[in-house]
Amino acid sequence: MISISEIRERSVDLAAHGDVLIQHSENYYALSQAVAEARARTGDRARMLTRQAVGSEIVSRLYRLIKNDSDAWNYPWLINHLKGDELLEKLMPTFNHDGRKTFRELIQLRDEVLSLFDKVASSLEFQKLSVYRQKFVGHRVPKPRDLRKFSPEADVVELSSSELRWLTDVLSVIADRTAYMIDRSSFPADQIAHMAQDEAHALWDLPAPENRKSLKDVYGQTD
């Protein structure tokens, strides 16, 4: 049986990877804006190449966090261990440290996390990402074997920033819910994103963002 300390360690590790993923993502969105506004200026070719490299890094990170590899520190590992109620019973003392929470509430949170990850793992967005990775980032296979089990729409030659954003957002929600289950803490995805957004806009000489999105605004959206 897995220990609480190991669950906490893996949760913290996944959150740390999520932090970096969000920062890469905000840089990618800023670069996408900069490339869209390109006017044959000196440096535009470098921006395009940097955008491609950052996008490939996001694809690789998302794939490793979502892909069900049994020997990896990833979300499937965490989800697999959260399925049993025995672990929830061990989590109950820290989840209910002030006597205000019930076991039923902990089960509901766990079920929400399981449902969210199933939504990610079975999504068309992840199918597209997997195919794109095999075609252009990982193995460089023109016709990946995965296409036999995926829908025809998964056979892509490009990914949209909205598709990458949706996968990142839902993993961030899972990280937040999991931290709350363990000891009623949180994963500050919005704060990380806003700070990274400011950094990226300053780096690429873009106007400061006027509107701030948060997970509650984009959660549930796939386009």
Coordinates of N, CA and C in Angstrom, one line a residue:
M1 N 0.8 -1.2 0.0 CA 0.0 0.0 0.0 C 0.9 1.2 0.0
I2 N 0.5 2.2 -0.9 CA 1.3 3.4 -1.0 C 1.2 4.3 0.3
S3 N 2.2 5.0 0.6 CA 2.2 5.8 1.8 C 1.7 7.2 1.5
I4 N 1.2 7.9 2.5 CA 0.8 9.3 2.3 C 2.0 10.2 1.9
S5 N 3.2 9.9 2.4 CA 4.3 10.8 2.1 C 4.7 10.6 0.6
E6 N 4.5 9.4 0.1 CA 4.8 9.2 -1.3 C 3.8 9.8 -2.2
I7 N 2.5 9.8 -1.8 CA 1.5 10.4 -2.6 C 1.7 11.9 -2.6
R8 N 2.1 12.5 -1.4 CA 2.4 13.9 -1.3 C 3.6 14.3 -2.2
E9 N 4.6 13.4 -2.2 CA 5.8 13.7 -3.0 C 5.5 13.7 -4.5
R10 N 4.7 12.7 -4.9 CA 4.4 12.7 -6.3 C 3.5 13.9 -6.7
S11 N 2.5 14.2 -5.8 CA 1.6 15.4 -6.1 C 2.4 16.7 -6.2
V12 N 3.4 16.9 -5.3 CA 4.2 18.1 -5.4 C 5.1 18.1 -6.7
D13 N 5.6 16.9 -7.0 CA 6.4 16.8 -8.3 C 5.6 17.1 -9.5
L14 N 4.4 16.6 -9.6 CA 3.5 16.9 -10.7 C 3.1 18.3 -10.8
A15 N 2.9 18.9 -9.6 CA 2.6 20.4 -9.6 C 3.8 21.2 -10.1
A16 N 5.0 20.8 -9.7 CA 6.2 21.5 -10.2 C 6.3 21.4 -11.7
H17 N 6.0 20.3 -12.2 CA 6.0 20.1 -13.7 C 4.9 21.0 -14.3
G18 N 3.8 21.0 -13.7 CA 2.7 21.9 -14.1 C 3.1 23.3 -14.2
D19 N 3.8 23.8 -13.1 CA 4.3 25.1 -13.0 C 5.1 25.5 -14.3
V20 N 6.1 24.6 -14.6 CA 7.0 24.9 -15.7 C 6.2 24.8 -17.0
L21 N 5.2 23.9 -17.1 CA 4.4 23.7 -18.3 C 3.6 25.0 -18.6
I22 N 3.0 25.6 -17.5 CA 2.2 26.8 -17.6 C 3.2 28.0 -18.1
Q23 N 4.4 28.0 -17.6 CA 5.3 29.1 -18.0 C 5.7 28.9 -19.5
H24 N 5.9 27.7 -19.9 CA 6.2 27.5 -21.3 C 5.0 27.9 -22.2
S25 N 3.8 27.5 -21.7 CA 2.6 27.8 -22.4 C 2.4 29.3 -22.6
E26 N 2.6 30.1 -21.6 CA 2.4 31.5 -21.7 C 3.4 32.1 -22.7
N27 N 4.6 31.6 -22.6 CA 5.6 32.0 -23.6 C 5.2 31.7 -25.0
Y28 N 4.6 30.5 -25.2 CA 4.2 30.1 -26.5 C 3.1 30.9 -27.0
Y29 N 2.1 31.3 -26.1 CA 1.0 32.1 -26.6 C 1.5 33.5 -27.0
A30 N 2.4 34.0 -26.2 CA 3.0 35.4 -26.5 C 3.8 35.3 -27.8
L31 N 4.5 34.2 -28.0 CA 5.2 34.1 -29.3 C 4.3 34.0 -30.5
S32 N 3.2 33.3 -30.3 CA 2.2 33.1 -31.3 C 1.7 34.5 -31.7
Q33 N 1.4 35.3 -30.7 CA 1.0 36.7 -31.0 C 2.0 37.5 -31.8
A34 N 3.3 37.3 -31.3 CA 4.4 38.1 -31.9 C 4.6 37.6 -33.4
V35 N 4.5 36.3 -33.6 CA 4.6 35.8 -35.0 C 3.5 36.3 -35.9
A36 N 2.2 36.3 -35.3 CA 1.1 36.7 -36.1 C 1.2 38.2 -36.5
E37 N 1.9 39.0 -35.7 CA 2.1 40.4 -36.0 C 3.4 40.7 -36.8
A38 N 4.1 39.6 -37.2 CA 5.4 39.8 -37.9 C 5.2 40.7 -39.2
R39 N 6.2 41.5 -39.3 CA 6.1 42.4 -40.5 C 7.5 42.4 -41.2
A40 N 8.1 41.2 -41.4 CA 9.4 41.1 -42.0 C 10.4 41.9 -41.3
R41 N 10.3 41.9 -39.9 CA 11.3 42.6 -39.2 C 12.5 41.7 -38.9
T42 N 13.6 42.3 -38.6 CA 14.8 41.5 -38.2 C 14.5 40.8 -36.9
G43 N 14.7 39.5 -36.9 CA 14.3 38.7 -35.7 C 13.1 37.9 -35.8
D44 N 12.2 38.2 -36.8 CA 11.0 37.4 -37.0 C 11.2 36.0 -37.2
R45 N 12.2 35.6 -38.0 CA 12.6 34.2 -38.3 C 13.0 33.5 -37.0
A46 N 13.7 34.2 -36.2 CA 14.2 33.6 -34.9 C 12.9 33.4 -34.0
R47 N 12.0 34.3 -34.0 CA 10.8 34.2 -33.2 C 10.0 32.9 -33.6
M48 N 9.9 32.7 -34.9 CA 9.2 31.6 -35.4 C 9.8 30.3 -35.0
L49 N 11.2 30.2 -35.1 CA 11.9 29.0 -34.7 C 11.8 28.8 -33.2
T50 N 11.8 29.9 -32.5 CA 11.7 29.7 -31.0 C 10.3 29.2 -30.6
R51 N 9.3 29.8 -31.3 CA 7.9 29.3 -31.1 C 7.8 27.8 -31.4
Q52 N 8.4 27.4 -32.5 CA 8.4 25.9 -32.8 C 9.0 25.1 -31.7
A53 N 10.2 25.6 -31.2 CA 10.9 24.8 -30.2 C 10.1 24.8 -28.9
V54 N 9.5 25.9 -28.5 CA 8.7 25.9 -27.3 C 7.5 25.0 -27.4
G55 N 6.8 25.1 -28.6 CA 5.7 24.2 -28.8 C 6.0 22.7 -28.7
S56 N 7.2 22.4 -29.3 CA 7.6 21.0 -29.2 C 7.9 20.5 -27.7
E57 N 8.4 21.5 -27.0 CA 8.7 21.2 -25.5 C 7.3 21.0 -24.8
I58 N 6.3 21.8 -25.1 CA 5.0 21.6 -24.5 C 4.4 20.3 -24.8
V59 N 4.5 19.9 -26.1 CA 4.0 18.7 -26.6 C 4.6 17.5 -25.8
S60 N 5.9 17.5 -25.7 CA 6.7 16.5 -25.0 C 6.3 16.4 -23.6
R61 N 6.2 17.5 -22.9 CA 5.8 17.5 -21.5 C 4.4 17.0 -21.2
L62 N 3.5 17.5 -22.0 CA 2.1 17.0 -21.9 C 2.0 15.5 -22.1
Y63 N 2.7 15.1 -23.2 CA 2.6 13.6 -23.5 C 3.1 12.8 -22.3
R64 N 4.2 13.2 -21.8 CA 4.8 12.4 -20.7 C 4.0 12.4 -19.4
L65 N 3.3 13.5 -19.2 CA 2.4 13.6 -18.0 C 1.1 12.9 -18.1
I66 N 0.7 12.7 -19.4 CA -0.6 12.0 -19.6 C -0.5 10.6 -20.0
K67 N 0.5 10.3 -20.8 CA 0.7 8.9 -21.3 C 0.7 7.9 -20.2
N68 N 0.1 6.8 -20.3 CA 0.0 5.7 -19.3 C 1.3 4.8 -19.4
D69 N 2.4 5.3 -18.9 CA 3.6 4.5 -18.8 C 3.8 4.2 -17.3
S70 N 3.8 2.9 -17.0 CA 3.7 2.4 -15.7 C 4.9 2.8 -14.8
D71 N 6.1 3.0 -15.5 CA 7.3 3.3 -14.7 C 7.6 4.8 -14.6
A72 N 6.6 5.6 -15.0 CA 6.9 7.1 -15.0 C 6.2 7.7 -13.8
W73 N 6.7 8.9 -13.5 CA 6.1 9.8 -12.5 C 5.1 10.7 -13.2
N74 N 3.9 10.2 -13.4 CA 2.9 10.9 -14.2 C 1.5 10.9 -13.6
Y75 N 0.6 11.5 -14.3 CA -0.8 11.5 -13.7 C -1.4 10.1 -13.7
P76 N -1.2 9.2 -14.7 CA -1.8 7.9 -14.5 C -1.4 7.2 -13.2
W77 N -0.1 7.4 -12.8 CA 0.4 6.8 -11.6 C -0.5 7.3 -10.4
L78 N -0.6 8.6 -10.4 CA -1.4 9.2 -9.3 C -2.9 8.7 -9.3
I79 N -3.5 8.7 -10.5 CA -4.9 8.4 -10.6 C -5.1 6.9 -10.2
N80 N -4.2 6.0 -10.6 CA -4.3 4.6 -10.2 C -4.3 4.4 -8.7
H81 N -3.5 5.2 -8.0 CA -3.5 5.0 -6.5 C -4.6 5.7 -5.8
L82 N -5.2 6.7 -6.5 CA -6.4 7.4 -5.9 C -7.7 6.6 -6.0
K83 N -7.7 5.6 -6.8 CA -8.9 4.8 -7.1 C -9.4 4.1 -5.8
G84 N -8.6 3.7 -5.0 CA -9.0 2.9 -3.8 C -9.4 3.7 -2.6
D85 N -10.5 3.3 -1.9 CA -10.9 4.1 -0.8 C -10.0 3.9 0.4
E86 N -9.1 2.9 0.4 CA -8.2 2.7 1.5 C -7.2 3.9 1.6
L87 N -6.8 4.4 0.5 CA -5.9 5.6 0.5 C -6.7 6.8 1.0
L88 N -7.9 6.9 0.6 CA -8.7 8.1 1.1 C -8.9 8.1 2.6
E89 N -9.0 6.9 3.1 CA -9.1 6.8 4.6 C -7.8 7.3 5.3
K90 N -6.7 7.1 4.6 CA -5.4 7.6 5.2 C -5.3 9.1 5.0
L91 N -5.9 9.6 3.9 CA -5.9 11.1 3.7 C -6.8 11.9 4.6
M92 N -7.8 11.2 5.1 CA -8.9 11.9 5.8 C -8.4 12.8 7.0
P93 N -7.4 12.3 7.8 CA -6.9 13.2 8.9 C -6.4 14.6 8.5
T94 N -5.6 14.6 7.4 CA -5.1 15.9 6.9 C -6.2 16.7 6.1
F95 N -7.0 16.0 5.4 CA -8.1 16.6 4.7 C -9.1 17.2 5.7
N96 N -9.4 16.6 6.8 CA -10.3 17.0 7.7 C -9.6 17.5 9.0
H97 N -8.5 18.3 8.8 CA -7.7 18.7 10.0 C -8.5 19.6 10.9
D98 N -9.5 20.3 10.4 CA -10.3 21.2 11.3 C -11.7 20.7 11.6
G99 N -12.0 19.5 11.2 CA -13.2 18.9 11.6 C -14.4 19.4 10.7
R100 N -14.1 20.0 9.6 CA -15.2 20.6 8.8 C -15.5 19.8 7.6
K101 N -14.8 18.8 7.3 CA -15.0 18.0 6.1 C -15.4 16.6 6.4
T102 N -16.1 16.0 5.4 CA -16.6 14.6 5.6 C -15.9 13.7 4.6
F103 N -16.0 12.4 4.9 CA -15.4 11.4 4.0 C -16.2 11.4 2.6
R104 N -17.5 11.7 2.7 CA -18.2 11.8 1.4 C -17.7 12.9 0.5
E105 N -17.3 14.0 1.1 CA -16.7 15.1 0.3 C -15.4 14.7 -0.3
L106 N -14.6 14.0 0.5 CA -13.3 13.5 -0.1 C -13.5 12.5 -1.2
I107 N -14.5 11.7 -1.1 CA -14.8 10.7 -2.2 C -15.3 11.5 -3.4
Q108 N -16.1 12.5 -3.2 CA -16.6 13.3 -4.4 C -15.4 14.0 -5.1
L109 N -14.5 14.6 -4.3 CA -13.3 15.2 -4.9 C -12.5 14.2 -5.7
R110 N -12.3 13.0 -5.1 CA -11.5 11.9 -5.8 C -12.2 11.6 -7.1
D111 N -13.5 11.4 -7.0 CA -14.3 11.0 -8.2 C -14.2 12.1 -9.3
E112 N -14.2 13.4 -8.9 CA -14.0 14.4 -9.8 C -12.7 14.4 -10.5
V113 N -11.6 14.1 -9.7 CA -10.3 14.0 -10.3 C -10.2 12.9 -11.3
L114 N -10.8 11.7 -10.9 CA -10.8 10.6 -11.8 C -11.5 10.9 -13.1
S115 N -12.6 11.6 -13.0 CA -13.4 11.9 -14.2 C -12.7 12.9 -15.1
L116 N -12.0 13.9 -14.5 CA -11.3 14.9 -15.2 C -10.1 14.3 -16.0
F117 N -9.4 13.3 -15.3 CA -8.3 12.7 -16.0 C -8.8 11.8 -17.2
D118 N -9.8 11.1 -16.9 CA -10.4 10.3 -18.0 C -10.8 11.1 -19.2
K119 N -11.3 12.3 -18.9 CA -11.7 13.2 -20.0 C -10.5 13.7 -20.8
V120 N -9.3 13.9 -20.1 CA -8.1 14.3 -20.8 C -7.5 13.1 -21.6
A121 N -7.4 11.9 -20.9 CA -6.8 10.8 -21.5 C -7.5 10.3 -22.8
S122 N -8.9 10.5 -22.8 CA -9.7 10.0 -23.9 C -10.0 11.1 -24.9
S123 N -9.5 12.3 -24.7 CA -9.9 13.4 -25.5 C -9.3 13.4 -26.9
L124 N -10.0 14.0 -27.8 CA -9.4 14.2 -29.2 C -8.2 15.1 -29.1
E125 N -8.1 16.0 -28.2 CA -6.9 16.8 -28.0 C -5.7 16.0 -27.7
F126 N -5.8 15.0 -26.8 CA -4.7 14.2 -26.5 C -4.3 13.3 -27.7
Q127 N -5.3 12.8 -28.4 CA -5.1 12.0 -29.6 C -4.3 12.8 -30.6
K128 N -4.7 14.0 -30.8 CA -4.0 14.9 -31.8 C -2.5 15.1 -31.3
L129 N -2.4 15.4 -30.0 CA -1.1 15.6 -29.5 C -0.2 14.4 -29.6
S130 N -0.7 13.2 -29.4 CA 0.1 12.0 -29.5 C 0.5 11.8 -30.9
V131 N -0.4 12.0 -31.9 CA 0.0 11.8 -33.3 C 1.0 12.9 -33.7
Y132 N 0.8 14.1 -33.3 CA 1.7 15.2 -33.7 C 3.1 14.9 -33.2
R133 N 3.2 14.4 -31.9 CA 4.4 14.1 -31.3 C 5.2 13.0 -32.1
Q134 N 4.5 12.0 -32.5 CA 5.1 10.9 -33.2 C 5.5 11.3 -34.6
K135 N 4.8 12.2 -35.2 CA 5.1 12.7 -36.6 C 6.3 13.6 -36.6
F136 N 6.3 14.6 -35.6 CA 7.2 15.7 -35.8 C 8.1 16.0 -34.6
V137 N 7.8 15.4 -33.4 CA 8.7 15.7 -32.3 C 9.5 14.5 -31.8
G138 N 8.8 13.4 -31.6 CA 9.5 12.2 -31.0 C 10.2 11.3 -32.0
H139 N 9.4 10.4 -32.6 CA 10.0 9.4 -33.4 C 10.0 9.7 -34.9
R140 N 9.4 10.8 -35.3 CA 9.4 11.2 -36.7 C 8.8 10.1 -37.6
V141 N 7.6 9.6 -37.3 CA 6.9 8.6 -38.0 C 5.8 9.2 -38.8
P142 N 5.8 9.2 -40.1 CA 4.8 9.8 -41.0 C 3.4 9.3 -40.7
K143 N 3.3 8.0 -40.5 CA 2.0 7.4 -40.2 C 2.0 6.5 -39.0
P144 N 1.9 7.2 -37.8 CA 2.0 6.4 -36.5 C 1.0 5.3 -36.4
R145 N 1.4 4.2 -35.7 CA 0.5 3.1 -35.5 C -0.8 3.5 -34.7
D146 N -0.6 4.5 -33.9 CA -1.7 5.0 -33.0 C -2.9 5.4 -33.9
L147 N -2.7 5.8 -35.1 CA -3.8 6.2 -36.0 C -4.8 5.1 -36.2
R148 N -4.4 3.9 -36.0 CA -5.4 2.7 -36.2 C -6.4 2.7 -35.1
K149 N -6.1 3.2 -33.9 CA -7.1 3.2 -32.8 C -7.7 4.6 -32.5
F150 N -7.2 5.6 -33.2 CA -7.7 7.0 -33.0 C -8.7 7.4 -34.1
S151 N -9.4 8.4 -33.8 CA -10.4 8.9 -34.8 C -9.6 9.6 -36.0
P152 N -10.3 9.6 -37.2 CA -9.6 10.3 -38.3 C -9.2 11.7 -38.0
E153 N -9.9 12.4 -37.2 CA -9.6 13.8 -36.9 C -8.3 14.0 -36.2
A154 N -7.7 12.8 -35.6 CA -6.5 12.9 -34.9 C -5.3 13.0 -35.8
D155 N -5.4 12.8 -37.1 CA -4.3 12.8 -38.1 C -4.0 14.2 -38.5
V156 N -3.2 14.9 -37.6 CA -3.0 16.3 -37.8 C -1.6 16.6 -38.2
V157 N -1.4 17.8 -38.8 CA 0.0 18.3 -39.1 C 0.3 19.5 -38.3
E158 N -0.7 20.0 -37.5 CA -0.4 21.1 -36.6 C -1.4 21.0 -35.4
L159 N -1.0 21.7 -34.3 CA -1.8 21.8 -33.1 C -2.1 23.3 -32.9
S160 N -3.3 23.5 -32.4 CA -3.7 24.9 -32.0 C -3.3 25.2 -30.6
S161 N -3.0 26.5 -30.3 CA -2.7 26.9 -29.0 C -3.9 26.6 -28.0
S162 N -5.1 26.7 -28.5 CA -6.3 26.4 -27.7 C -6.3 24.9 -27.2
E163 N -5.8 24.0 -28.1 CA -5.8 22.6 -27.7 C -4.8 22.3 -26.7
L164 N -3.6 22.9 -26.8 CA -2.6 22.8 -25.8 C -3.0 23.5 -24.5
R165 N -3.7 24.6 -24.6 CA -4.1 25.3 -23.4 C -5.2 24.5 -22.6
W166 N -6.1 23.8 -23.4 CA -7.1 23.0 -22.7 C -6.5 21.9 -21.9
L167 N -5.6 21.2 -22.5 CA -4.9 20.1 -21.8 C -4.1 20.6 -20.6
T168 N -3.4 21.7 -20.7 CA -2.7 22.2 -19.6 C -3.6 22.7 -18.5
D169 N -4.7 23.3 -18.9 CA -5.7 23.8 -17.9 C -6.3 22.7 -17.1
V170 N -6.7 21.6 -17.7 CA -7.4 20.5 -17.0 C -6.4 19.8 -16.1
L171 N -5.1 19.6 -16.5 CA -4.1 19.1 -15.6 C -3.9 20.0 -14.4
S172 N -4.0 21.3 -14.6 CA -3.8 22.2 -13.5 C -5.0 22.1 -12.5
V173 N -6.2 21.9 -13.0 CA -7.3 21.7 -12.1 C -7.1 20.4 -11.3
I174 N -6.6 19.4 -12.0 CA -6.4 18.1 -11.3 C -5.3 18.3 -10.2
A175 N -4.3 19.0 -10.5 CA -3.2 19.3 -9.5 C -3.8 20.0 -8.3
D176 N -4.7 21.0 -8.6 CA -5.3 21.8 -7.5 C -6.2 20.9 -6.7
R177 N -7.1 20.1 -7.3 CA -8.0 19.3 -6.6 C -7.2 18.2 -5.7
T178 N -6.1 17.7 -6.3 CA -5.4 16.7 -5.6 C -4.7 17.3 -4.3
A179 N -4.1 18.5 -4.5 CA -3.5 19.2 -3.4 C -4.5 19.4 -2.3
Y180 N -5.7 19.7 -2.7 CA -6.8 20.0 -1.7 C -7.2 18.7 -1.0
M181 N -7.2 17.6 -1.7 CA -7.5 16.3 -1.1 C -6.5 15.9 -0.1
I182 N -5.2 16.2 -0.3 CA -4.2 15.8 0.6 C -4.1 16.5 1.9
D183 N -4.1 17.9 1.8 CA -4.1 18.7 3.0 C -4.7 20.0 2.9
R184 N -5.7 20.1 2.0 CA -6.5 21.3 1.8 C -5.6 22.5 1.3
S185 N -4.5 22.2 0.6 CA -3.7 23.2 0.0 C -4.2 23.5 -1.4
S186 N -3.4 24.1 -2.2 CA -3.9 24.4 -3.6 C -2.7 24.5 -4.6
F187 N -3.0 24.5 -5.8 CA -2.0 24.8 -6.9 C -2.4 26.1 -7.5
P188 N -1.5 27.1 -7.4 CA -1.8 28.5 -7.8 C -1.6 28.7 -9.3
A189 N -2.4 28.0 -10.1 CA -2.2 28.0 -11.6 C -2.4 29.4 -12.1
D190 N -3.4 30.1 -11.7 CA -3.7 31.5 -12.2 C -2.6 32.4 -11.9
Q191 N -2.1 32.4 -10.7 CA -1.0 33.3 -10.3 C 0.3 33.0 -11.1
I192 N 0.6 31.7 -11.3 CA 1.7 31.3 -12.1 C 1.5 31.8 -13.6
A193 N 0.3 31.6 -14.1 CA 0.1 32.0 -15.5 C 0.2 33.5 -15.7
H194 N -0.3 34.3 -14.7 CA -0.3 35.8 -14.9 C 1.1 36.3 -14.8
M195 N 1.9 35.8 -13.9 CA 3.3 36.2 -13.8 C 4.1 35.8 -15.1
A196 N 3.8 34.6 -15.5 CA 4.5 34.1 -16.8 C 4.1 35.0 -18.0
Q197 N 2.8 35.3 -18.0 CA 2.3 36.2 -19.1 C 3.0 37.5 -19.1
D198 N 3.1 38.1 -17.9 CA 3.8 39.4 -17.9 C 5.3 39.3 -18.4
E199 N 5.9 38.2 -17.9 CA 7.3 38.0 -18.3 C 7.4 37.8 -19.8
A200 N 6.5 37.0 -20.4 CA 6.6 36.7 -21.8 C 6.3 37.9 -22.7
H201 N 5.3 38.7 -22.2 CA 5.0 39.9 -23.0 C 6.1 40.9 -23.0
A202 N 6.8 41.0 -21.8 CA 7.9 41.9 -21.7 C 9.1 41.4 -22.6
L203 N 9.3 40.1 -22.5 CA 10.4 39.5 -23.3 C 10.3 39.8 -24.8
W204 N 9.0 39.6 -25.3 CA 8.8 39.7 -26.8 C 8.3 41.1 -27.2
D205 N 8.4 42.0 -26.3 CA 8.1 43.4 -26.6 C 6.6 43.6 -27.0
L206 N 5.7 42.9 -26.3 CA 4.3 43.0 -26.6 C 3.6 43.9 -25.5
P207 N 2.5 44.5 -25.9 CA 1.8 45.3 -24.9 C 1.3 44.4 -23.7
A208 N 1.3 45.0 -22.5 CA 0.8 44.3 -21.4 C -0.6 43.7 -21.6
P209 N -0.9 42.5 -21.2 CA -2.2 41.9 -21.4 C -3.3 42.7 -20.7
E210 N -4.4 42.9 -21.4 CA -5.5 43.7 -20.9 C -6.5 42.9 -20.1
N211 N -6.7 41.7 -20.6 CA -7.6 40.8 -19.9 C -6.9 39.5 -19.4
R212 N -7.3 39.2 -18.2 CA -6.7 38.0 -17.5 C -7.7 36.9 -17.5
K213 N -7.3 35.7 -18.1 CA -8.1 34.6 -18.0 C -7.8 33.8 -16.7
S214 N -8.7 33.1 -16.2 CA -8.5 32.2 -15.1 C -9.0 30.8 -15.4
L215 N -8.7 29.8 -14.6 CA -9.2 28.5 -14.9 C -10.7 28.4 -14.9
K216 N -11.3 29.2 -14.1 CA -12.8 29.1 -14.0 C -13.4 29.6 -15.3
D217 N -12.7 30.5 -16.0 CA -13.2 31.0 -17.3 C -13.0 30.0 -18.4
V218 N -11.9 29.2 -18.4 CA -11.6 28.4 -19.6 C -12.0 26.9 -19.3
Y219 N -12.2 26.5 -18.0 CA -12.4 25.1 -17.7 C -13.7 24.6 -18.4
G220 N -13.5 23.5 -19.0 CA -14.7 22.9 -19.7 C -14.7 23.2 -21.2
Q221 N -13.9 24.2 -21.6 CA -13.9 24.5 -23.0 C -12.8 23.7 -23.8
T222 N -13.2 23.3 -25.0 CA -12.2 22.6 -25.8 C -11.8 23.3 -27.1
D223 N -12.3 24.5 -27.3 CA -11.9 25.3 -28.4 C -12.0 26.8 -28.1

